[in-house]
Amino acid sequence: MKRVSIKDIAAKAGVVPSTVSLVLNGKARQMRISAELEERVKKIAEEEGYMPNQTAVSLRTGRSKLLGLIVEDISNVFFASLAKIIEDKANERGFKILYCSTDNDDEKGNDLIKVLHNRGVDGFLITPSPGMQKEVSRLIAQHKPVVLMDRYFPGLSGAYVLADNYSGVADGMKHLLDKGYRNIGYVTNDLGQIQMIEREKAFTDTMGRFLEAPDQKILRLPYHVPTAEAVEMISSFLKENTDLDAVFFATNYLGIFGLESVGQLGLAVPSDLAIVCFDDHDIFRLMVPGITCVRQPIEEIATAAIDLLIRQLEEDETIGEDMHQFKLPSLVIRNST
């Protein structure tokens, strides 16, 4: 099907192509084109199904109106919710989003940055894997607008927005301790990313602060371990530590693995084992009993991230005042504790 051009519209309207271009670019009044002619050109363009050549628009304006969103896993409820809000907020500002997932694979993540850069995106919103620091640093050095979300690279200049991971886990731990739980285990992954480091630090600090001789039992699962193997590893951890009266899971997917392990072992929640998880999930709300969790402020993170990115695009000189933002999570108490 032949693409409708400005020349085609001009021929039907009986005007020169430059007049059509002025009308479609919103400059009719400025160039004193009559309202009648403006309306006729717009009507013909709509009837013919005219769509502007985005490459040409980008060359003319220096903007593609596209933003690249790179997350860990778009199928994860946290990242999916984050992406949806970002898409809505970006759309309100006239931008479209290109989505990608890294699966915490450094090579894939770095390739995605290059692909999106070559597509001419105006800016990047990234939840980086550990090995993406060099490529992110290169973007920043090139003055490309970038905002990191959920995690950041200590020492690397640039904007980032994430939950206050430390306070979130500390609040969850205090809740467990206030409920009388003392033998608390912790299940996390082995990625060593800043948000996971902060969560684990909050766990160990809280145990050390409130218990005289804490026996800190921590299981670190390989990130890419298959689900069945992860469930088995958590089951083994629980069987080896029968004195545990509560477990804190560092992410929602680990919490889901843990629930499967608890079910296989025939443990009752919370009478045999209390559970708290960082990040909410529909499963946690629908289960009986419901699972207590630390809920991230997804809308606040998404809104702040898109605002910081667009302010960079607009070269807002006040951007440095709040480039690093931490949003407070909330403790959602359900019946698993």
PDB file of C-alpha atoms in Angstrom, residues 48-290:
ATOM      1  CA  GLU A  48      -6.310   9.920   3.072  1.00  0.00           C
ATOM      2  CA  GLY A  49      -4.866   8.393   6.238  1.00  0.00           C
ATOM      3  CA  TYR A  50      -1.763  10.567   6.202  1.00  0.00           C
ATOM      4  CA  MET A  51       0.891   9.676   8.776  1.00  0.00           C
ATOM      5  CA  PRO A  52       4.015  11.819   9.170  1.00  0.00           C
ATOM      6  CA  ASN A  53       7.384  10.241   8.438  1.00  0.00           C
ATOM      7  CA  GLN A  54       8.844   9.995  11.929  1.00  0.00           C
ATOM      8  CA  THR A  55      12.408   9.889  10.639  1.00  0.00           C
ATOM      9  CA  ALA A  56      11.854  13.165   8.832  1.00  0.00           C
ATOM     10  CA  VAL A  57      10.184  14.660  11.906  1.00  0.00           C
ATOM     11  CA  SER A  58      13.133  13.587  14.061  1.00  0.00           C
ATOM     12  CA  LEU A  59      15.627  15.124  11.654  1.00  0.00           C
ATOM     13  CA  ARG A  60      13.708  18.377  11.610  1.00  0.00           C
ATOM     14  CA  THR A  61      13.036  18.692  15.346  1.00  0.00           C
ATOM     15  CA  GLY A  62      15.987  16.808  16.785  1.00  0.00           C
ATOM     16  CA  ARG A  63      13.513  14.718  18.809  1.00  0.00           C
ATOM     17  CA  SER A  64      12.037  11.288  18.170  1.00  0.00           C
ATOM     18  CA  LYS A  65       9.473  11.577  21.004  1.00  0.00           C
ATOM     19  CA  LEU A  66      10.508   8.027  21.927  1.00  0.00           C
ATOM     20  CA  LEU A  67      11.828   6.942  25.323  1.00  0.00           C
ATOM     21  CA  GLY A  68      13.646   3.678  25.967  1.00  0.00           C
ATOM     22  CA  LEU A  69      12.534   1.678  29.019  1.00  0.00           C
ATOM     23  CA  ILE A  70      14.874  -1.148  30.025  1.00  0.00           C
ATOM     24  CA  VAL A  71      13.753  -3.239  33.010  1.00  0.00           C
ATOM     25  CA  GLU A  72      14.849  -6.496  34.582  1.00  0.00           C
ATOM     26  CA  ASP A  73      11.783  -8.536  33.640  1.00  0.00           C
ATOM     27  CA  ILE A  74       8.655  -6.992  32.128  1.00  0.00           C
ATOM     28  CA  SER A  75       6.633 -10.074  33.189  1.00  0.00           C
ATOM     29  CA  ASN A  76       7.355  -9.400  36.877  1.00  0.00           C
ATOM     30  CA  VAL A  77       4.406  -7.626  38.497  1.00  0.00           C
ATOM     31  CA  PHE A  78       6.592  -4.858  39.950  1.00  0.00           C
ATOM     32  CA  PHE A  79       8.223  -3.990  36.626  1.00  0.00           C
ATOM     33  CA  ALA A  80       4.989  -4.452  34.675  1.00  0.00           C
ATOM     34  CA  SER A  81       3.185  -2.034  36.997  1.00  0.00           C
ATOM     35  CA  LEU A  82       6.094   0.402  36.821  1.00  0.00           C
ATOM     36  CA  ALA A  83       6.119   0.233  33.013  1.00  0.00           C
ATOM     37  CA  LYS A  84       2.367   0.810  32.740  1.00  0.00           C
ATOM     38  CA  ILE A  85       2.474   3.957  34.856  1.00  0.00           C
ATOM     39  CA  ILE A  86       5.547   5.248  33.010  1.00  0.00           C
ATOM     40  CA  GLU A  87       3.815   4.654  29.678  1.00  0.00           C
ATOM     41  CA  ASP A  88       0.736   6.587  30.833  1.00  0.00           C
ATOM     42  CA  LYS A  89       2.787   9.464  32.247  1.00  0.00           C
ATOM     43  CA  ALA A  90       4.973   9.631  29.129  1.00  0.00           C
ATOM     44  CA  ASN A  91       1.926   9.620  26.874  1.00  0.00           C
ATOM     45  CA  GLU A  92       0.536  12.617  28.774  1.00  0.00           C
ATOM     46  CA  ARG A  93       3.749  14.455  27.854  1.00  0.00           C
ATOM     47  CA  GLY A  94       3.635  13.419  24.197  1.00  0.00           C
ATOM     48  CA  PHE A  95       6.176  10.573  24.348  1.00  0.00           C
ATOM     49  CA  LYS A  96       5.935   6.892  23.410  1.00  0.00           C
ATOM     50  CA  ILE A  97       7.768   4.060  25.165  1.00  0.00           C
ATOM     51  CA  LEU A  98       9.900   1.255  23.719  1.00  0.00           C
ATOM     52  CA  TYR A  99      10.078  -1.654  26.214  1.00  0.00           C
ATOM     53  CA  CYS A 100      12.922  -4.125  26.760  1.00  0.00           C
ATOM     54  CA  SER A 101      13.887  -6.689  29.427  1.00  0.00           C
ATOM     55  CA  THR A 102      17.462  -7.578  30.385  1.00  0.00           C
ATOM     56  CA  ASP A 103      16.708 -10.731  32.438  1.00  0.00           C
ATOM     57  CA  ASN A 104      19.664  -9.429  34.491  1.00  0.00           C
ATOM     58  CA  ASP A 105      21.933 -10.448  31.613  1.00  0.00           C
ATOM     59  CA  ASP A 106      24.714  -7.859  31.261  1.00  0.00           C
ATOM     60  CA  GLU A 107      25.430  -8.573  27.603  1.00  0.00           C
ATOM     61  CA  LYS A 108      21.753  -8.392  26.692  1.00  0.00           C
ATOM     62  CA  GLY A 109      21.320  -5.180  28.662  1.00  0.00           C
ATOM     63  CA  ASN A 110      24.291  -3.483  27.010  1.00  0.00           C
ATOM     64  CA  ASP A 111      23.083  -4.558  23.571  1.00  0.00           C
ATOM     65  CA  LEU A 112      19.647  -3.109  24.317  1.00  0.00           C
ATOM     66  CA  ILE A 113      21.168   0.259  25.195  1.00  0.00           C
ATOM     67  CA  LYS A 114      22.947   0.287  21.827  1.00  0.00           C
ATOM     68  CA  VAL A 115      19.811  -0.774  19.934  1.00  0.00           C
ATOM     69  CA  LEU A 116      17.693   1.939  21.553  1.00  0.00           C
ATOM     70  CA  HIS A 117      20.437   4.519  21.046  1.00  0.00           C
ATOM     71  CA  ASN A 118      20.534   3.614  17.351  1.00  0.00           C
ATOM     72  CA  ARG A 119      16.742   3.935  17.216  1.00  0.00           C
ATOM     73  CA  GLY A 120      17.202   7.534  18.285  1.00  0.00           C
ATOM     74  CA  VAL A 121      15.335   7.497  21.586  1.00  0.00           C
ATOM     75  CA  ASP A 122      15.376  10.847  23.364  1.00  0.00           C
ATOM     76  CA  GLY A 123      16.166   9.365  26.768  1.00  0.00           C
ATOM     77  CA  PHE A 124      16.513   6.196  28.835  1.00  0.00           C
ATOM     78  CA  LEU A 125      14.762   4.799  31.920  1.00  0.00           C
ATOM     79  CA  ILE A 126      16.813   1.820  33.127  1.00  0.00           C
ATOM     80  CA  THR A 127      16.838  -0.780  35.894  1.00  0.00           C
ATOM     81  CA  PRO A 128      20.420  -1.854  35.219  1.00  0.00           C
ATOM     82  CA  SER A 129      22.092  -5.196  35.764  1.00  0.00           C
ATOM     83  CA  PRO A 130      25.524  -5.043  37.482  1.00  0.00           C
ATOM     84  CA  GLY A 131      27.577  -5.135  34.267  1.00  0.00           C
ATOM     85  CA  MET A 132      25.765  -2.254  32.565  1.00  0.00           C
ATOM     86  CA  GLN A 133      27.643   0.476  34.417  1.00  0.00           C
ATOM     87  CA  LYS A 134      30.095   1.187  31.583  1.00  0.00           C
ATOM     88  CA  GLU A 135      27.350   1.668  28.967  1.00  0.00           C
ATOM     89  CA  VAL A 136      25.231   3.770  31.335  1.00  0.00           C
ATOM     90  CA  SER A 137      28.284   5.884  32.141  1.00  0.00           C
ATOM     91  CA  ARG A 138      28.894   6.374  28.418  1.00  0.00           C
ATOM     92  CA  LEU A 139      25.326   7.616  27.922  1.00  0.00           C
ATOM     93  CA  ILE A 140      25.736  10.108  30.755  1.00  0.00           C
ATOM     94  CA  ALA A 141      29.086  11.284  29.335  1.00  0.00           C
ATOM     95  CA  GLN A 142      27.333  11.896  26.010  1.00  0.00           C
ATOM     96  CA  HIS A 143      24.758  14.037  27.872  1.00  0.00           C
ATOM     97  CA  LYS A 144      21.986  11.613  26.988  1.00  0.00           C
ATOM     98  CA  PRO A 145      19.101  11.940  29.474  1.00  0.00           C
ATOM     99  CA  VAL A 146      19.144   8.878  31.752  1.00  0.00           C
ATOM    100  CA  VAL A 147      17.250   7.937  34.905  1.00  0.00           C
ATOM    101  CA  LEU A 148      18.014   4.718  36.780  1.00  0.00           C
ATOM    102  CA  MET A 149      15.189   3.056  38.695  1.00  0.00           C
ATOM    103  CA  ASP A 150      14.995   0.451  41.473  1.00  0.00           C
ATOM    104  CA  ARG A 151      18.802   0.437  41.735  1.00  0.00           C
ATOM    105  CA  TYR A 152      21.809   2.575  40.940  1.00  0.00           C
ATOM    106  CA  PHE A 153      25.603   2.472  40.706  1.00  0.00           C
ATOM    107  CA  PRO A 154      27.267   4.083  43.762  1.00  0.00           C
ATOM    108  CA  GLY A 155      29.750   6.718  42.655  1.00  0.00           C
ATOM    109  CA  LEU A 156      28.222   7.131  39.196  1.00  0.00           C
ATOM    110  CA  SER A 157      26.783  10.563  38.516  1.00  0.00           C
ATOM    111  CA  GLY A 158      23.287  10.649  37.135  1.00  0.00           C
ATOM    112  CA  ALA A 159      19.670  10.630  38.221  1.00  0.00           C
ATOM    113  CA  TYR A 160      17.991   7.728  40.003  1.00  0.00           C
ATOM    114  CA  VAL A 161      14.720   6.974  41.783  1.00  0.00           C
ATOM    115  CA  LEU A 162      14.016   3.960  43.980  1.00  0.00           C
ATOM    116  CA  ALA A 163      12.333   2.809  47.139  1.00  0.00           C
ATOM    117  CA  ASP A 164      14.103   3.253  50.456  1.00  0.00           C
ATOM    118  CA  ASN A 165      14.976  -0.431  50.613  1.00  0.00           C
ATOM    119  CA  TYR A 166      16.687  -0.235  53.987  1.00  0.00           C
ATOM    120  CA  SER A 167      13.754   1.367  55.801  1.00  0.00           C
ATOM    121  CA  GLY A 168      11.310  -1.017  54.118  1.00  0.00           C
ATOM    122  CA  VAL A 169      13.031  -4.134  55.433  1.00  0.00           C
ATOM    123  CA  ALA A 170      13.672  -2.489  58.808  1.00  0.00           C
ATOM    124  CA  ASP A 171       9.935  -1.795  59.161  1.00  0.00           C
ATOM    125  CA  GLY A 172       9.070  -5.374  58.214  1.00  0.00           C
ATOM    126  CA  MET A 173      11.613  -6.763  60.668  1.00  0.00           C
ATOM    127  CA  LYS A 174      10.391  -4.525  63.490  1.00  0.00           C
ATOM    128  CA  HIS A 175       6.866  -5.801  62.833  1.00  0.00           C
ATOM    129  CA  LEU A 176       8.063  -9.409  63.191  1.00  0.00           C
ATOM    130  CA  LEU A 177       9.973  -8.620  66.379  1.00  0.00           C
ATOM    131  CA  ASP A 178       7.008  -6.730  67.839  1.00  0.00           C
ATOM    132  CA  LYS A 179       4.867  -9.826  67.171  1.00  0.00           C
ATOM    133  CA  GLY A 180       7.316 -11.906  69.216  1.00  0.00           C
ATOM    134  CA  TYR A 181       9.252 -13.683  66.463  1.00  0.00           C
ATOM    135  CA  ARG A 182      12.934 -14.124  67.266  1.00  0.00           C
ATOM    136  CA  ASN A 183      14.340 -16.878  65.031  1.00  0.00           C
ATOM    137  CA  ILE A 184      14.014 -15.147  61.691  1.00  0.00           C
ATOM    138  CA  GLY A 185      15.542 -16.409  58.460  1.00  0.00           C
ATOM    139  CA  TYR A 186      16.246 -14.384  55.330  1.00  0.00           C
ATOM    140  CA  VAL A 187      16.042 -15.552  51.707  1.00  0.00           C
ATOM    141  CA  THR A 188      17.633 -13.415  48.994  1.00  0.00           C
ATOM    142  CA  ASN A 189      19.474 -13.771  45.682  1.00  0.00           C
ATOM    143  CA  ASP A 190      23.159 -13.580  44.815  1.00  0.00           C
ATOM    144  CA  LEU A 191      23.100 -10.564  42.472  1.00  0.00           C
ATOM    145  CA  GLY A 192      24.885  -8.183  44.823  1.00  0.00           C
ATOM    146  CA  GLN A 193      22.977  -5.179  43.474  1.00  0.00           C
ATOM    147  CA  ILE A 194      22.634  -2.110  45.654  1.00  0.00           C
ATOM    148  CA  GLN A 195      18.944  -2.606  46.436  1.00  0.00           C
ATOM    149  CA  MET A 196      19.563  -6.200  47.530  1.00  0.00           C
ATOM    150  CA  ILE A 197      22.589  -5.158  49.590  1.00  0.00           C
ATOM    151  CA  GLU A 198      20.516  -2.515  51.389  1.00  0.00           C
ATOM    152  CA  ARG A 199      17.713  -4.969  52.121  1.00  0.00           C
ATOM    153  CA  GLU A 200      20.066  -7.573  53.568  1.00  0.00           C
ATOM    154  CA  LYS A 201      21.906  -4.931  55.592  1.00  0.00           C
ATOM    155  CA  ALA A 202      18.613  -3.819  57.130  1.00  0.00           C
ATOM    156  CA  PHE A 203      17.893  -7.431  58.090  1.00  0.00           C
ATOM    157  CA  THR A 204      21.276  -8.009  59.744  1.00  0.00           C
ATOM    158  CA  ASP A 205      21.326  -4.583  61.423  1.00  0.00           C
ATOM    159  CA  THR A 206      17.840  -5.045  62.871  1.00  0.00           C
ATOM    160  CA  MET A 207      18.628  -8.525  64.155  1.00  0.00           C
ATOM    161  CA  GLY A 208      21.816  -7.216  65.761  1.00  0.00           C
ATOM    162  CA  ARG A 209      20.104  -4.179  67.262  1.00  0.00           C
ATOM    163  CA  PHE A 210      17.175  -5.943  68.899  1.00  0.00           C
ATOM    164  CA  LEU A 211      18.557  -9.386  69.765  1.00  0.00           C
ATOM    165  CA  GLU A 212      21.489  -9.963  72.110  1.00  0.00           C
ATOM    166  CA  ALA A 213      22.966 -12.944  70.252  1.00  0.00           C
ATOM    167  CA  PRO A 214      21.220 -13.190  66.884  1.00  0.00           C
ATOM    168  CA  ASP A 215      21.706 -16.407  64.941  1.00  0.00           C
ATOM    169  CA  GLN A 216      21.443 -14.985  61.451  1.00  0.00           C
ATOM    170  CA  LYS A 217      20.355 -17.604  58.956  1.00  0.00           C
ATOM    171  CA  ILE A 218      20.562 -16.344  55.366  1.00  0.00           C
ATOM    172  CA  LEU A 219      19.967 -18.252  52.124  1.00  0.00           C
ATOM    173  CA  ARG A 220      21.286 -16.687  48.910  1.00  0.00           C
ATOM    174  CA  LEU A 221      19.812 -18.279  45.803  1.00  0.00           C
ATOM    175  CA  PRO A 222      21.483 -18.007  42.379  1.00  0.00           C
ATOM    176  CA  TYR A 223      19.418 -15.552  40.319  1.00  0.00           C
ATOM    177  CA  HIS A 224      19.095 -17.811  37.284  1.00  0.00           C
ATOM    178  CA  VAL A 225      18.310 -20.997  39.233  1.00  0.00           C
ATOM    179  CA  PRO A 226      15.314 -22.903  37.760  1.00  0.00           C
ATOM    180  CA  THR A 227      12.090 -22.616  39.741  1.00  0.00           C
ATOM    181  CA  ALA A 228      11.955 -26.261  40.834  1.00  0.00           C
ATOM    182  CA  GLU A 229      15.547 -26.112  42.057  1.00  0.00           C
ATOM    183  CA  ALA A 230      14.904 -22.838  43.900  1.00  0.00           C
ATOM    184  CA  VAL A 231      11.894 -24.352  45.663  1.00  0.00           C
ATOM    185  CA  GLU A 232      13.980 -27.369  46.651  1.00  0.00           C
ATOM    186  CA  MET A 233      16.788 -25.152  47.989  1.00  0.00           C
ATOM    187  CA  ILE A 234      14.336 -23.193  50.139  1.00  0.00           C
ATOM    188  CA  SER A 235      12.784 -26.447  51.378  1.00  0.00           C
ATOM    189  CA  SER A 236      16.242 -27.724  52.349  1.00  0.00           C
ATOM    190  CA  PHE A 237      16.981 -24.431  54.128  1.00  0.00           C
ATOM    191  CA  LEU A 238      13.770 -24.734  56.146  1.00  0.00           C
ATOM    192  CA  LYS A 239      14.381 -28.405  56.974  1.00  0.00           C
ATOM    193  CA  GLU A 240      17.926 -27.611  58.132  1.00  0.00           C
ATOM    194  CA  ASN A 241      16.698 -24.756  60.315  1.00  0.00           C
ATOM    195  CA  THR A 242      13.637 -26.143  62.074  1.00  0.00           C
ATOM    196  CA  ASP A 243      13.962 -23.540  64.836  1.00  0.00           C
ATOM    197  CA  LEU A 244      12.950 -20.740  62.470  1.00  0.00           C
ATOM    198  CA  ASP A 245       9.662 -19.131  63.423  1.00  0.00           C
ATOM    199  CA  ALA A 246       9.630 -16.570  60.589  1.00  0.00           C
ATOM    200  CA  VAL A 247      11.222 -15.935  57.184  1.00  0.00           C
ATOM    201  CA  PHE A 248      11.703 -12.645  55.350  1.00  0.00           C
ATOM    202  CA  PHE A 249      11.836 -13.017  51.554  1.00  0.00           C
ATOM    203  CA  ALA A 250      13.784 -10.278  49.761  1.00  0.00           C
ATOM    204  CA  THR A 251      11.656 -10.200  46.566  1.00  0.00           C
ATOM    205  CA  ASN A 252       8.145 -11.229  45.548  1.00  0.00           C
ATOM    206  CA  TYR A 253       9.309 -14.025  43.230  1.00  0.00           C
ATOM    207  CA  LEU A 254      11.394 -15.496  46.071  1.00  0.00           C
ATOM    208  CA  GLY A 255       8.330 -15.233  48.291  1.00  0.00           C
ATOM    209  CA  ILE A 256       6.294 -17.209  45.755  1.00  0.00           C
ATOM    210  CA  PHE A 257       8.994 -19.889  45.642  1.00  0.00           C
ATOM    211  CA  GLY A 258       8.932 -19.917  49.448  1.00  0.00           C
ATOM    212  CA  LEU A 259       5.179 -20.417  49.601  1.00  0.00           C
ATOM    213  CA  GLU A 260       5.526 -23.458  47.363  1.00  0.00           C
ATOM    214  CA  SER A 261       8.234 -24.842  49.660  1.00  0.00           C
ATOM    215  CA  VAL A 262       6.110 -24.221  52.744  1.00  0.00           C
ATOM    216  CA  GLY A 263       3.189 -26.012  51.090  1.00  0.00           C
ATOM    217  CA  GLN A 264       5.321 -29.014  50.142  1.00  0.00           C
ATOM    218  CA  LEU A 265       6.625 -29.286  53.711  1.00  0.00           C
ATOM    219  CA  GLY A 266       3.115 -29.093  55.154  1.00  0.00           C
ATOM    220  CA  LEU A 267       3.901 -26.063  57.305  1.00  0.00           C
ATOM    221  CA  ALA A 268       1.045 -23.862  58.500  1.00  0.00           C
ATOM    222  CA  VAL A 269       1.332 -20.087  58.120  1.00  0.00           C
ATOM    223  CA  PRO A 270       1.729 -18.345  60.527  1.00  0.00           C
ATOM    224  CA  SER A 271       1.461 -20.936  63.336  1.00  0.00           C
ATOM    225  CA  ASP A 272       4.478 -22.935  62.114  1.00  0.00           C
ATOM    226  CA  LEU A 273       6.206 -20.187  60.153  1.00  0.00           C
ATOM    227  CA  ALA A 274       5.431 -16.490  59.727  1.00  0.00           C
ATOM    228  CA  ILE A 275       6.214 -14.890  56.356  1.00  0.00           C
ATOM    229  CA  VAL A 276       7.024 -11.353  55.240  1.00  0.00           C
ATOM    230  CA  CYS A 277       7.998 -10.455  51.683  1.00  0.00           C
ATOM    231  CA  PHE A 278       9.530  -7.372  50.085  1.00  0.00           C
ATOM    232  CA  ASP A 279       7.269  -6.380  47.154  1.00  0.00           C
ATOM    233  CA  ASP A 280       3.573  -7.098  46.945  1.00  0.00           C
ATOM    234  CA  HIS A 281       1.875  -9.485  44.516  1.00  0.00           C
ATOM    235  CA  ASP A 282      -1.733 -10.414  43.733  1.00  0.00           C
ATOM    236  CA  ILE A 283      -1.019 -13.914  45.045  1.00  0.00           C
ATOM    237  CA  PHE A 284      -0.140 -12.462  48.457  1.00  0.00           C
ATOM    238  CA  ARG A 285      -3.462 -10.629  48.615  1.00  0.00           C
ATOM    239  CA  LEU A 286      -5.567 -13.564  47.423  1.00  0.00           C
ATOM    240  CA  MET A 287      -3.957 -16.297  49.520  1.00  0.00           C
ATOM    241  CA  VAL A 288      -5.430 -17.530  52.773  1.00  0.00           C
ATOM    242  CA  PRO A 289      -3.825 -16.363  54.935  1.00  0.00           C
ATOM    243  CA  GLY A 290      -2.783 -13.202  53.098  1.00  0.00           C
TER     244      GLY A 290
END
